[in-house]
mmCIF file of C-alpha atoms and ligand atoms in Angstrom:
data_model
loop_
_atom_site.group_PDB
_atom_site.id
_atom_site.type_symbol
_atom_site.label_atom_id
_atom_site.label_comp_id
_atom_site.label_asym_id
_atom_site.label_seq_id
_atom_site.Cartn_x
_atom_site.Cartn_y
_atom_site.Cartn_z
ATOM 1 C CA MET A 5 16.476 69.806 -145.226
ATOM 2 C CA SER A 6 13.843 71.244 -147.109
ATOM 3 C CA ALA A 7 14.622 70.619 -150.872
ATOM 4 C CA LYS A 8 12.252 73.524 -152.023
ATOM 5 C CA LEU A 9 14.244 76.052 -150.302
ATOM 6 C CA LEU A 10 17.516 75.106 -151.775
ATOM 7 C CA LYS A 11 18.528 74.224 -155.100
ATOM 8 C CA MET A 12 22.421 74.523 -155.392
ATOM 9 C CA PRO A 13 24.376 72.712 -157.831
ATOM 10 C CA GLU A 14 26.340 69.541 -156.517
ATOM 11 C CA THR A 15 29.668 71.229 -157.684
ATOM 12 C CA ALA A 16 29.328 74.100 -155.134
ATOM 13 C CA LYS A 17 29.209 71.684 -152.207
ATOM 14 C CA LEU A 18 32.208 72.543 -150.100
ATOM 15 C CA TYR A 19 31.497 70.217 -147.204
ATOM 16 C CA GLU A 20 28.609 68.281 -145.630
ATOM 17 C CA GLY A 21 28.614 67.913 -141.823
ATOM 18 C CA LYS A 22 26.443 66.403 -139.439
ATOM 19 C CA ALA A 23 23.812 69.093 -139.111
ATOM 20 C CA LYS A 24 24.935 71.570 -142.092
ATOM 21 C CA ILE A 25 25.805 71.622 -145.651
ATOM 22 C CA LEU A 26 28.436 74.218 -146.778
ATOM 23 C CA TYR A 27 28.374 75.610 -150.235
ATOM 24 C CA ASN A 28 30.687 77.958 -152.288
ATOM 25 C CA THR A 29 29.071 80.985 -153.855
ATOM 26 C CA ASP A 30 30.046 83.112 -156.679
ATOM 27 C CA ASN A 31 31.724 85.464 -154.254
ATOM 28 C CA PRO A 32 34.908 83.657 -152.634
ATOM 29 C CA GLN A 33 34.566 85.585 -149.632
ATOM 30 C CA ILE A 34 30.906 84.291 -149.126
ATOM 31 C CA LEU A 35 29.751 80.802 -148.170
ATOM 32 C CA LEU A 36 26.270 79.487 -147.978
ATOM 33 C CA THR A 37 25.329 77.355 -144.992
ATOM 34 C CA CYS A 38 22.134 74.973 -145.161
ATOM 35 C CA TYR A 39 20.966 73.725 -141.879
ATOM 36 C CA LYS A 40 19.559 70.340 -141.909
ATOM 37 C CA ASP A 41 16.875 68.484 -139.704
ATOM 38 C CA ASP A 42 19.367 65.687 -139.400
ATOM 39 C CA ALA A 43 20.433 65.147 -135.664
ATOM 40 C CA THR A 44 23.275 62.912 -134.299
ATOM 41 C CA ALA A 45 24.556 62.290 -130.850
ATOM 42 C CA PHE A 46 27.639 60.379 -129.232
ATOM 43 C CA ASN A 47 29.908 61.013 -131.985
ATOM 44 C CA ALA A 48 27.221 60.048 -134.765
ATOM 45 C CA GLN A 49 26.589 56.539 -133.088
ATOM 46 C CA LYS A 50 22.938 57.709 -132.563
ATOM 47 C CA ARG A 51 21.038 59.398 -135.717
ATOM 48 C CA GLY A 52 17.701 60.510 -136.355
ATOM 49 C CA GLN A 53 15.728 63.753 -137.648
ATOM 50 C CA ILE A 54 14.098 66.643 -135.716
ATOM 51 C CA LYS A 55 11.629 67.959 -137.952
ATOM 52 C CA GLY A 56 11.780 71.718 -138.446
ATOM 53 C CA LYS A 57 15.341 71.688 -136.895
ATOM 54 C CA GLY A 58 17.078 73.261 -139.672
ATOM 55 C CA GLU A 59 14.943 76.292 -139.826
ATOM 56 C CA ILE A 60 14.829 76.707 -136.056
ATOM 57 C CA ASN A 61 18.605 76.375 -135.615
ATOM 58 C CA CYS A 62 19.179 78.704 -138.433
ATOM 59 C CA THR A 63 16.704 81.367 -137.454
ATOM 60 C CA VAL A 64 17.858 81.449 -133.819
ATOM 61 C CA SER A 65 21.597 81.537 -134.691
ATOM 62 C CA ALA A 66 20.875 84.521 -137.142
ATOM 63 C CA ALA A 67 18.919 86.338 -134.509
ATOM 64 C CA LEU A 68 21.648 85.821 -131.675
ATOM 65 C CA PHE A 69 24.494 86.584 -134.102
ATOM 66 C CA THR A 70 22.691 89.871 -135.138
ATOM 67 C CA TRP A 71 22.192 90.816 -131.569
ATOM 68 C CA LEU A 72 25.818 89.934 -130.523
ATOM 69 C CA GLU A 73 27.155 92.029 -133.632
ATOM 70 C CA SER A 74 25.088 94.939 -132.055
ATOM 71 C CA LEU A 75 27.167 94.425 -128.898
ATOM 72 C CA ASP A 76 30.567 94.401 -130.782
ATOM 73 C CA ILE A 77 31.055 90.748 -130.952
ATOM 74 C CA PRO A 78 32.451 90.108 -134.509
ATOM 75 C CA THR A 79 30.544 87.094 -136.133
ATOM 76 C CA HIS A 80 30.821 85.284 -139.536
ATOM 77 C CA TYR A 81 27.004 86.106 -140.070
ATOM 78 C CA LEU A 82 25.720 87.899 -143.115
ATOM 79 C CA ASP A 83 22.148 87.302 -143.879
ATOM 80 C CA CYS A 84 19.361 84.475 -144.263
ATOM 81 C CA PRO A 85 18.056 84.065 -147.975
ATOM 82 C CA ALA A 86 15.744 81.528 -146.707
ATOM 83 C CA PRO A 87 14.677 80.128 -143.287
ATOM 84 C CA ASN A 88 17.267 77.333 -143.259
ATOM 85 C CA GLN A 89 19.957 79.006 -145.129
ATOM 86 C CA MET A 90 22.542 81.555 -143.802
ATOM 87 C CA ARG A 91 25.166 83.301 -145.965
ATOM 88 C CA VAL A 92 28.317 83.541 -143.933
ATOM 89 C CA LYS A 93 31.686 85.366 -144.372
ATOM 90 C CA ALA A 94 34.319 82.601 -145.305
ATOM 91 C CA VAL A 95 36.502 81.885 -142.567
ATOM 92 C CA THR A 96 39.115 79.196 -141.733
ATOM 93 C CA ILE A 97 37.706 77.346 -138.919
ATOM 94 C CA ILE A 98 39.935 77.041 -135.994
ATOM 95 C CA PRO A 99 39.808 73.369 -135.007
ATOM 96 C CA ILE A 100 38.649 73.676 -131.465
ATOM 97 C CA GLU A 101 35.231 73.450 -129.799
ATOM 98 C CA VAL A 102 35.160 76.156 -126.898
ATOM 99 C CA VAL A 103 32.589 75.083 -124.172
ATOM 100 C CA VAL A 104 31.532 77.417 -121.696
ATOM 101 C CA ARG A 105 29.862 75.850 -118.611
ATOM 102 C CA ASN A 106 27.761 77.810 -115.991
ATOM 103 C CA ILE A 107 26.210 74.845 -114.265
ATOM 104 C CA ALA A 108 27.368 71.243 -114.209
ATOM 105 C CA ALA A 109 25.874 68.782 -116.648
ATOM 106 C CA GLY A 110 26.797 66.466 -119.450
ATOM 107 C CA SER A 111 30.532 65.410 -119.972
ATOM 108 C CA LEU A 112 31.577 67.399 -116.912
ATOM 109 C CA CYS A 113 29.445 65.365 -114.398
ATOM 110 C CA ARG A 114 30.354 62.092 -116.263
ATOM 111 C CA GLN A 115 34.060 63.039 -115.952
ATOM 112 C CA THR A 116 34.559 64.562 -112.517
ATOM 113 C CA GLY A 117 31.304 63.383 -110.377
ATOM 114 C CA LEU A 118 30.071 66.706 -109.775
ATOM 115 C CA PRO A 119 26.302 66.544 -109.413
ATOM 116 C CA GLU A 120 24.167 67.630 -112.200
ATOM 117 C CA GLY A 121 22.617 71.102 -111.384
ATOM 118 C CA LYS A 122 25.457 72.312 -109.428
ATOM 119 C CA VAL A 123 26.185 76.074 -110.022
ATOM 120 C CA LEU A 124 29.760 76.727 -110.964
ATOM 121 C CA PRO A 125 31.471 79.397 -108.930
ATOM 122 C CA SER A 126 32.624 80.929 -112.091
ATOM 123 C CA PRO A 127 32.242 80.161 -115.799
ATOM 124 C CA LEU A 128 34.257 77.294 -116.801
ATOM 125 C CA VAL A 129 35.896 77.514 -120.338
ATOM 126 C CA GLU A 130 37.102 74.163 -122.012
ATOM 127 C CA PHE A 131 38.652 73.557 -125.269
ATOM 128 C CA TYR A 132 38.152 70.322 -127.075
ATOM 129 C CA LEU A 133 39.811 69.220 -130.486
ATOM 130 C CA LYS A 134 37.585 69.158 -133.207
ATOM 131 C CA ASN A 135 38.252 65.743 -134.465
ATOM 132 C CA ASP A 136 35.590 63.052 -134.855
ATOM 133 C CA GLU A 137 38.151 60.301 -135.253
ATOM 134 C CA LEU A 138 39.661 61.201 -131.823
ATOM 135 C CA GLY A 139 36.132 61.610 -130.300
ATOM 136 C CA ASP A 140 36.739 65.489 -129.925
ATOM 137 C CA PRO A 141 39.299 64.928 -126.645
ATOM 138 C CA LEU A 142 39.514 67.800 -124.206
ATOM 139 C CA LEU A 143 42.543 69.619 -124.478
ATOM 140 C CA THR A 144 44.991 71.294 -122.055
ATOM 141 C CA ARG A 145 46.570 74.732 -122.823
ATOM 142 C CA ASP A 146 49.833 73.061 -123.419
ATOM 143 C CA ARG A 147 48.323 70.502 -125.948
ATOM 144 C CA LEU A 148 46.675 73.423 -127.737
ATOM 145 C CA PHE A 149 50.025 75.068 -128.121
ATOM 146 C CA LEU A 150 51.807 71.608 -128.945
ATOM 147 C CA LEU A 151 49.389 70.990 -131.685
ATOM 148 C CA ASP A 152 50.049 74.562 -133.094
ATOM 149 C CA ILE A 153 46.179 75.152 -133.301
ATOM 150 C CA VAL A 154 46.435 78.744 -131.996
ATOM 151 C CA SER A 155 48.951 81.219 -130.475
ATOM 152 C CA PRO A 156 48.730 82.294 -126.911
ATOM 153 C CA GLU A 157 47.612 85.722 -128.122
ATOM 154 C CA GLN A 158 44.883 84.358 -130.229
ATOM 155 C CA LEU A 159 43.822 82.108 -127.291
ATOM 156 C CA ALA A 160 43.676 85.244 -125.013
ATOM 157 C CA VAL A 161 41.386 86.839 -127.618
ATOM 158 C CA ILE A 162 39.164 83.738 -127.835
ATOM 159 C CA GLU A 163 38.827 83.540 -124.149
ATOM 160 C CA GLU A 164 38.028 87.289 -123.802
ATOM 161 C CA ILE A 165 35.446 87.076 -126.536
ATOM 162 C CA THR A 166 33.934 83.720 -125.102
ATOM 163 C CA LEU A 167 33.422 85.048 -121.570
ATOM 164 C CA LYS A 168 31.812 88.294 -123.003
ATOM 165 C CA ILE A 169 29.509 86.252 -125.039
ATOM 166 C CA ASN A 170 28.625 83.967 -122.033
ATOM 167 C CA LYS A 171 27.667 87.162 -120.055
ATOM 168 C CA HIS A 172 25.358 88.427 -122.739
ATOM 169 C CA LEU A 173 23.772 85.071 -123.493
ATOM 170 C CA GLN A 174 23.255 84.445 -119.890
ATOM 171 C CA GLU A 175 21.582 87.773 -119.170
ATOM 172 C CA PHE A 176 19.475 87.174 -122.793
ATOM 173 C CA PHE A 177 18.283 83.653 -121.986
ATOM 174 C CA THR A 178 17.360 84.531 -118.219
ATOM 175 C CA SER A 179 15.158 87.293 -119.806
ATOM 176 C CA CYS A 180 13.621 84.528 -121.783
ATOM 177 C CA GLN A 181 12.951 82.326 -118.505
ATOM 178 C CA ILE A 182 15.610 80.071 -119.696
ATOM 179 C CA THR A 183 18.885 78.966 -117.824
ATOM 180 C CA LEU A 184 21.871 78.814 -119.984
ATOM 181 C CA VAL A 185 23.687 75.985 -118.475
ATOM 182 C CA ASP A 186 26.556 75.460 -121.039
ATOM 183 C CA PHE A 187 27.039 75.830 -124.891
ATOM 184 C CA LYS A 188 29.619 75.232 -127.366
ATOM 185 C CA LEU A 189 31.380 77.850 -129.808
ATOM 186 C CA GLU A 190 33.474 77.840 -132.646
ATOM 187 C CA PHE A 191 35.632 80.474 -134.117
ATOM 188 C CA GLY A 192 37.193 81.332 -137.541
ATOM 189 C CA LEU A 193 39.848 83.563 -139.009
ATOM 190 C CA ASP A 194 38.992 85.730 -141.895
ATOM 191 C CA SER A 195 41.297 86.869 -144.671
ATOM 192 C CA GLU A 196 42.736 89.644 -142.371
ATOM 193 C CA GLN A 197 43.404 86.869 -139.578
ATOM 194 C CA ARG A 198 40.575 88.394 -137.556
ATOM 195 C CA ILE A 199 38.899 85.922 -135.117
ATOM 196 C CA LEU A 200 34.960 85.782 -135.825
ATOM 197 C CA LEU A 201 32.431 83.737 -133.861
ATOM 198 C CA ALA A 202 31.410 81.091 -136.481
ATOM 199 C CA ASP A 203 29.049 78.008 -136.574
ATOM 200 C CA GLU A 204 25.777 78.233 -134.862
ATOM 201 C CA ILE A 205 24.285 79.049 -131.238
ATOM 202 C CA SER A 206 21.017 76.983 -131.025
ATOM 203 C CA PRO A 207 19.341 74.214 -129.006
ATOM 204 C CA ASP A 208 21.731 71.903 -130.870
ATOM 205 C CA THR A 209 24.845 73.413 -129.246
ATOM 206 C CA CYS A 210 23.609 74.813 -125.949
ATOM 207 C CA ARG A 211 22.004 73.298 -122.693
ATOM 208 C CA LEU A 212 18.866 75.163 -121.988
ATOM 209 C CA TRP A 213 16.695 74.695 -119.070
ATOM 210 C CA ASP A 214 13.237 76.086 -118.667
ATOM 211 C CA GLN A 215 12.972 78.304 -115.653
ATOM 212 C CA THR A 216 9.148 77.650 -115.607
ATOM 213 C CA GLU A 217 9.592 73.862 -115.128
ATOM 214 C CA THR A 218 11.054 72.300 -111.943
ATOM 215 C CA ASP A 219 10.989 68.639 -113.146
ATOM 216 C CA PRO A 220 14.624 67.794 -114.252
ATOM 217 C CA GLN A 221 13.329 66.169 -117.500
ATOM 218 C CA ALA A 222 10.579 68.619 -118.291
ATOM 219 C CA ARG A 223 12.765 71.665 -117.955
ATOM 220 C CA VAL A 224 15.389 70.326 -120.848
ATOM 221 C CA MET A 225 14.651 72.625 -124.042
ATOM 222 C CA ASP A 226 17.713 71.267 -125.966
ATOM 223 C CA LYS A 227 19.532 68.356 -127.778
ATOM 224 C CA ASP A 228 19.456 66.552 -124.550
ATOM 225 C CA ARG A 229 15.806 65.743 -125.303
ATOM 226 C CA PHE A 230 17.096 63.828 -128.352
ATOM 227 C CA ARG A 231 20.301 62.358 -126.724
ATOM 228 C CA LYS A 232 18.283 61.084 -123.834
ATOM 229 C CA ASP A 233 15.073 60.020 -125.705
ATOM 230 C CA LEU A 234 13.060 62.317 -123.463
ATOM 231 C CA GLY A 235 10.382 62.944 -126.424
ATOM 232 C CA GLN A 236 8.794 66.305 -127.484
ATOM 233 C CA VAL A 237 11.959 67.281 -128.854
ATOM 234 C CA GLU A 238 10.238 69.298 -131.703
ATOM 235 C CA SER A 239 8.070 71.354 -129.394
ATOM 236 C CA ALA A 240 11.077 72.126 -127.132
ATOM 237 C CA TYR A 241 12.940 73.473 -129.951
ATOM 238 C CA GLN A 242 9.835 75.599 -131.182
ATOM 239 C CA GLN A 243 9.479 76.829 -127.770
ATOM 240 C CA VAL A 244 13.102 78.148 -127.648
ATOM 241 C CA GLN A 245 12.816 79.710 -131.041
ATOM 242 C CA ALA A 246 9.634 81.647 -130.149
ATOM 243 C CA ARG A 247 10.865 82.969 -126.840
ATOM 244 C CA VAL A 248 14.265 83.997 -128.356
ATOM 245 C CA LEU A 249 12.794 85.625 -131.522
ATOM 246 C CA ALA A 250 10.282 87.478 -129.249
ATOM 247 C CA ARG A 251 12.778 88.703 -126.973
ATOM 248 C CA ILE A 252 15.136 89.854 -129.823
ATOM 249 C CA LYS A 253 12.537 91.708 -131.364
ATOM 250 C CA GLU A 254 12.262 93.808 -128.182
ATOM 251 C CA LEU A 255 15.979 94.375 -128.179
ATOM 252 C CA ILE A 256 16.832 95.319 -131.967
HETATM 253 P P1 LIG B 326 29.378 68.065 -123.074
HETATM 254 O O1 LIG B 326 30.689 68.257 -123.138
HETATM 255 O O2 LIG B 326 28.768 68.242 -121.701
HETATM 256 O O3 LIG B 326 28.774 66.999 -123.836
HETATM 257 O O4 LIG B 326 28.481 69.328 -123.989
HETATM 258 C C1 LIG B 326 28.882 70.761 -123.457
HETATM 259 C C2 LIG B 326 27.935 71.545 -124.214
HETATM 260 O O5 LIG B 326 28.739 71.765 -125.640
HETATM 261 C C3 LIG B 326 26.469 71.083 -124.682
HETATM 262 O O6 LIG B 326 25.788 72.167 -124.593
HETATM 263 C C4 LIG B 326 26.853 70.520 -125.981
HETATM 264 O O7 LIG B 326 25.643 70.599 -126.519
HETATM 265 C C5 LIG B 326 27.783 71.294 -126.532
HETATM 266 N N1 LIG B 326 28.837 70.603 -127.488
HETATM 267 C C6 LIG B 326 29.782 69.978 -127.178
HETATM 268 N N2 LIG B 326 30.244 69.261 -128.189
HETATM 269 C C7 LIG B 326 29.458 69.400 -129.173
HETATM 270 C C8 LIG B 326 29.387 68.845 -130.556
HETATM 271 O O8 LIG B 326 30.214 68.218 -131.145
HETATM 272 N N3 LIG B 326 28.292 69.240 -131.087
HETATM 273 C C9 LIG B 326 27.226 69.832 -130.617
HETATM 274 N N4 LIG B 326 26.019 70.201 -131.308
HETATM 275 N N5 LIG B 326 27.367 70.396 -129.314
HETATM 276 C C10 LIG B 326 28.483 70.076 -128.691
#
């Protein structure tokens, strides 16, 4: 994280995660998120830095949140006081990672034997428990209800919003000549119990394949470059940022 951009008192720190630090602000309804260059993979067993990642993930997320808001998807996004800082509405995070898959990759291939790159007949929506100690296990619907994480009504809303986001993002990334393979979303509840899209949408949380490349390694534009030691991580993130911001400018 670039220290010059942020001078927050240590007392304001609410939570430090692997990729972001969350700060309280003077307004209890608003939090400040500071995106870091720190990168982790495999439940933090692999650690490193991706230079410029904090700013890229913050600006890409801000642009996508702004655009999704314009399409009636409620998000926690407010504004960015600096390139790696985002002010967000204070929400209680629902402790599940919602993963959407359009093409088989990653843990889906490892756990099912499906070949990487297989186009799925329809988007697959999965729920993982947000719990590092347990290794973010895949949950069934019954386990979600057993753990009292969400009500059936809340889950229906989350699924509906998630599929809408997937449709919008698939079209959006295709217009950037990028294939949206899969991605992870998080949701939160505001003070009125409304479900808002939270966290981030960035090359850290999406699998993105460059449609202008055919080579299976050269096409990777996301955190898999870091996970798999493919090199040129920074330039891939920069390329995503450049294409996303250019397209957003045309749309809003
Ligand atoms: P997989 O289950 O294949 O490892 O991940 C599926 C998708 O969700 C990928 O795009 C991956 O980046 C994203 N994802 C799943 N869990 C996490 C997580 O804990 N952190 C981040 N940054 N992304 C995740």
